[in-house]
Short mmCIF file of C-alpha atoms in Angstrom, two decimals:
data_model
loop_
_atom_site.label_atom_id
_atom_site.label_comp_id
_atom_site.label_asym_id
_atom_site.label_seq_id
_atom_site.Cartn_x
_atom_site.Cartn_y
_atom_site.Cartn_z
CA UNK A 27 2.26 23.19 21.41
CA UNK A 28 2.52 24.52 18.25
CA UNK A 29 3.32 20.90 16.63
CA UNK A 30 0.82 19.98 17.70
CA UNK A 31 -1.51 22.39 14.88
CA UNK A 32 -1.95 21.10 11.61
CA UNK A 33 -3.33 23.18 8.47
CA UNK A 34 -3.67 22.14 5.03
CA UNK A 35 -5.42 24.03 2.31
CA UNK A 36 -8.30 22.37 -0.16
CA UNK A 37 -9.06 24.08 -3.79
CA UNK A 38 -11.52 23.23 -5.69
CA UNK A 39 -10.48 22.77 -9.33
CA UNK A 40 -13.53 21.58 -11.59
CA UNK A 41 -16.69 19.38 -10.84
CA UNK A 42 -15.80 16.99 -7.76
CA UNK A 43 -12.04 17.58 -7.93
CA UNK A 44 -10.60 18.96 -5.32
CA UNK A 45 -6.42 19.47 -4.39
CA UNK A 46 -5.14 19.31 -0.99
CA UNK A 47 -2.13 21.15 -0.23
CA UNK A 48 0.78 20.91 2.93
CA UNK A 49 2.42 23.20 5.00
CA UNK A 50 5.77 21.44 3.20
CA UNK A 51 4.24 21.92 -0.71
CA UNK A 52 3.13 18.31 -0.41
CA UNK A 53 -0.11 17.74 -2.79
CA UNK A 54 -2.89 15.06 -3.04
CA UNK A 55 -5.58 15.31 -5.46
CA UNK A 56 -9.15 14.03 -4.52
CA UNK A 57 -12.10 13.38 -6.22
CA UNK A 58 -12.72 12.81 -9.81
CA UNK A 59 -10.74 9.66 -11.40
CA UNK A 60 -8.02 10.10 -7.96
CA UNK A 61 -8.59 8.38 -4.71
CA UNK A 62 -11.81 9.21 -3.30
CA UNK A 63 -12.43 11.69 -0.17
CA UNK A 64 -13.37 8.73 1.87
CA UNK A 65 -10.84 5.81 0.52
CA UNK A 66 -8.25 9.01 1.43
CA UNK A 67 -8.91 8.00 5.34
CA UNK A 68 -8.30 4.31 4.27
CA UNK A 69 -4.86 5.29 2.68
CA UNK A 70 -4.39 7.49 5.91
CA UNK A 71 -5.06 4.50 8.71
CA UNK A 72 -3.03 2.13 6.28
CA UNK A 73 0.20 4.65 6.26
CA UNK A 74 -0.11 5.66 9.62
CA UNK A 75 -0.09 2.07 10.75
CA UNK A 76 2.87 1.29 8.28
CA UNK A 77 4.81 3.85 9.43
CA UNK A 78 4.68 2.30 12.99
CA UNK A 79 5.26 -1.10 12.03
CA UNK A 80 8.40 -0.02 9.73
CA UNK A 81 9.71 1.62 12.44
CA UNK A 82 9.35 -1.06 15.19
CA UNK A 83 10.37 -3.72 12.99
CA UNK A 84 13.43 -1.57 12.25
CA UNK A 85 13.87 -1.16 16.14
CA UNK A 86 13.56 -5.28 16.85
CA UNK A 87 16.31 -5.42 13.47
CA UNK A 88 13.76 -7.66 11.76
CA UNK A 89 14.90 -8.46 8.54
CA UNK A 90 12.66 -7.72 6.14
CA UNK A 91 12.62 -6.36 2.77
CA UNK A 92 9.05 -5.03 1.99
CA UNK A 93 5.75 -4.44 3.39
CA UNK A 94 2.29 -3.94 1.62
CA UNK A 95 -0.52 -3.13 3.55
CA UNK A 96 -4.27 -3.72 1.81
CA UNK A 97 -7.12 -1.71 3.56
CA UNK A 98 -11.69 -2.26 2.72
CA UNK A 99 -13.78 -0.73 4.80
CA UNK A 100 -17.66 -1.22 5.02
CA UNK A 101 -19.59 1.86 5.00
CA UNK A 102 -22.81 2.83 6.58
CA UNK A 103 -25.99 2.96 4.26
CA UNK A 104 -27.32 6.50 5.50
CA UNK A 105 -25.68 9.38 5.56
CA UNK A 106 -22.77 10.22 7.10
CA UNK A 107 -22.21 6.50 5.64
CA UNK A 108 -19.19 6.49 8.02
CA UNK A 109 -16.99 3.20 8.05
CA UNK A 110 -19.00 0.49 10.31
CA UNK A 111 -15.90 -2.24 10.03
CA UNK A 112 -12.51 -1.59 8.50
CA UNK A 113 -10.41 -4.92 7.70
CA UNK A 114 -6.10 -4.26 7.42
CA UNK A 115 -4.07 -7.16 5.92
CA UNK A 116 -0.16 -6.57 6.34
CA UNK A 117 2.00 -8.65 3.97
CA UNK A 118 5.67 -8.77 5.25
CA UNK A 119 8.51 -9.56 3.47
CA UNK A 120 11.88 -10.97 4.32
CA UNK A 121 13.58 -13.64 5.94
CA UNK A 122 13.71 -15.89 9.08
CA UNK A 123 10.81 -13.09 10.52
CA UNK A 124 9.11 -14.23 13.65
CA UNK A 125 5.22 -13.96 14.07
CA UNK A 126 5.69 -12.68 17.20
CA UNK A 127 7.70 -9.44 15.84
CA UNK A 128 4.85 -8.96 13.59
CA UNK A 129 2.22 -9.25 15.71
CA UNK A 130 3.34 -6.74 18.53
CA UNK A 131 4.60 -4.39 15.80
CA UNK A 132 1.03 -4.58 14.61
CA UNK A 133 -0.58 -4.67 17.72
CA UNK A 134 1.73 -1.35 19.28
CA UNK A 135 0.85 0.54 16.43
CA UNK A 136 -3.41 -0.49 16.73
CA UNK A 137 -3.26 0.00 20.18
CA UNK A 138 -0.87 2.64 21.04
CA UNK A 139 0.78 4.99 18.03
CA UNK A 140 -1.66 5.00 15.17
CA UNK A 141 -3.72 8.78 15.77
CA UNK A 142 -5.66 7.37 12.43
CA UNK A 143 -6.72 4.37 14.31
CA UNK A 144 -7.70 5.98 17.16
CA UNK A 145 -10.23 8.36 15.64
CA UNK A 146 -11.41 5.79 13.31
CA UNK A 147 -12.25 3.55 16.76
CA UNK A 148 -14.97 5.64 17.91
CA UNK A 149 -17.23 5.12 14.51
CA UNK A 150 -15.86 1.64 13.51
CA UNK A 151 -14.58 -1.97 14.65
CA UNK A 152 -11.04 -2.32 12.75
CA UNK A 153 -9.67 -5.86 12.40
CA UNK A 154 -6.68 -7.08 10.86
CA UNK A 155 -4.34 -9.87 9.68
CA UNK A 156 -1.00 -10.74 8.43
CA UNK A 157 0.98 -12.84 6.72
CA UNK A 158 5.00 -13.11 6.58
CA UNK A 159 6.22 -14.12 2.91
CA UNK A 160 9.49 -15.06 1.49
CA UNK A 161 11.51 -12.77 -0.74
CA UNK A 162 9.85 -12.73 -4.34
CA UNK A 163 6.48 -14.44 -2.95
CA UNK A 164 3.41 -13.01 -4.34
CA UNK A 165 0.16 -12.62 -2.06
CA UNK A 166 -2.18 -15.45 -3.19
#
């Protein structure tokens, strides 16, 4: 039970600049010219999700060589201003992938894995897309 409790400490350092601080000494500044607090839970759904699809891919011994994830999110116009829709491309790279691998390793993390995504569900509809690339292709 006790992995299952997770603290983190938040000081505030000048104007809207705040650092975030791990159990492990791992540090994330927010606010000022950094990522924004709410682009933060943008970053958080996209790693979360990569995570799982690294790791399944991995498991299916997909070949590929890189993945890039790009996350925008629509936010509410009154306050909390909470994401209303949330749109995740994954760009894949490698060689002789199948869709199919892709897809469920998208769709297990979405659906099953992702803690990010499943919070995020409650306030906001989260779509997403992907597209396999060959080694040295550049997203158009």
């Amino acid at each position: 039970m006790a992995d299952s409790i997770t603290n983190v400490e938040v000081t505030w350092k000048e104007d809207n600049l705040f650092l975030g601080e791990n159990e492990a000494g791992g540090q994330a500044y927010l606010g000022g010219e950094n990522i924004r607090r709410m682009q933060m839970v943008l970053v958080a759904l996209a790693s979360c999700s990569g995570i799982d699809v690294v790791n399944i891919l991995k498991k299916k011994r997909v070949n590929f060589s890189d993945l890039q994830i790009n996350v925008s999110g629509q936010r509410a116009d009154t306050h909390p201003k909470v994401y209303t829709d949330i749109h995740v491309s994954y760009y894949v790279w490698g060689e002789d992938i199948k869709e199919k691998d892709v897809q469920q390793a998208i769709e297990l993390s979405e659906e099953k894995y992702c803690s990010v995504s499943a919070m995020l569900k409650s306030t906001t509809t989260i779509k997403s897309d992907f597209k396999i690339l060959a080694p040295g292709e550049t997203i158009s």
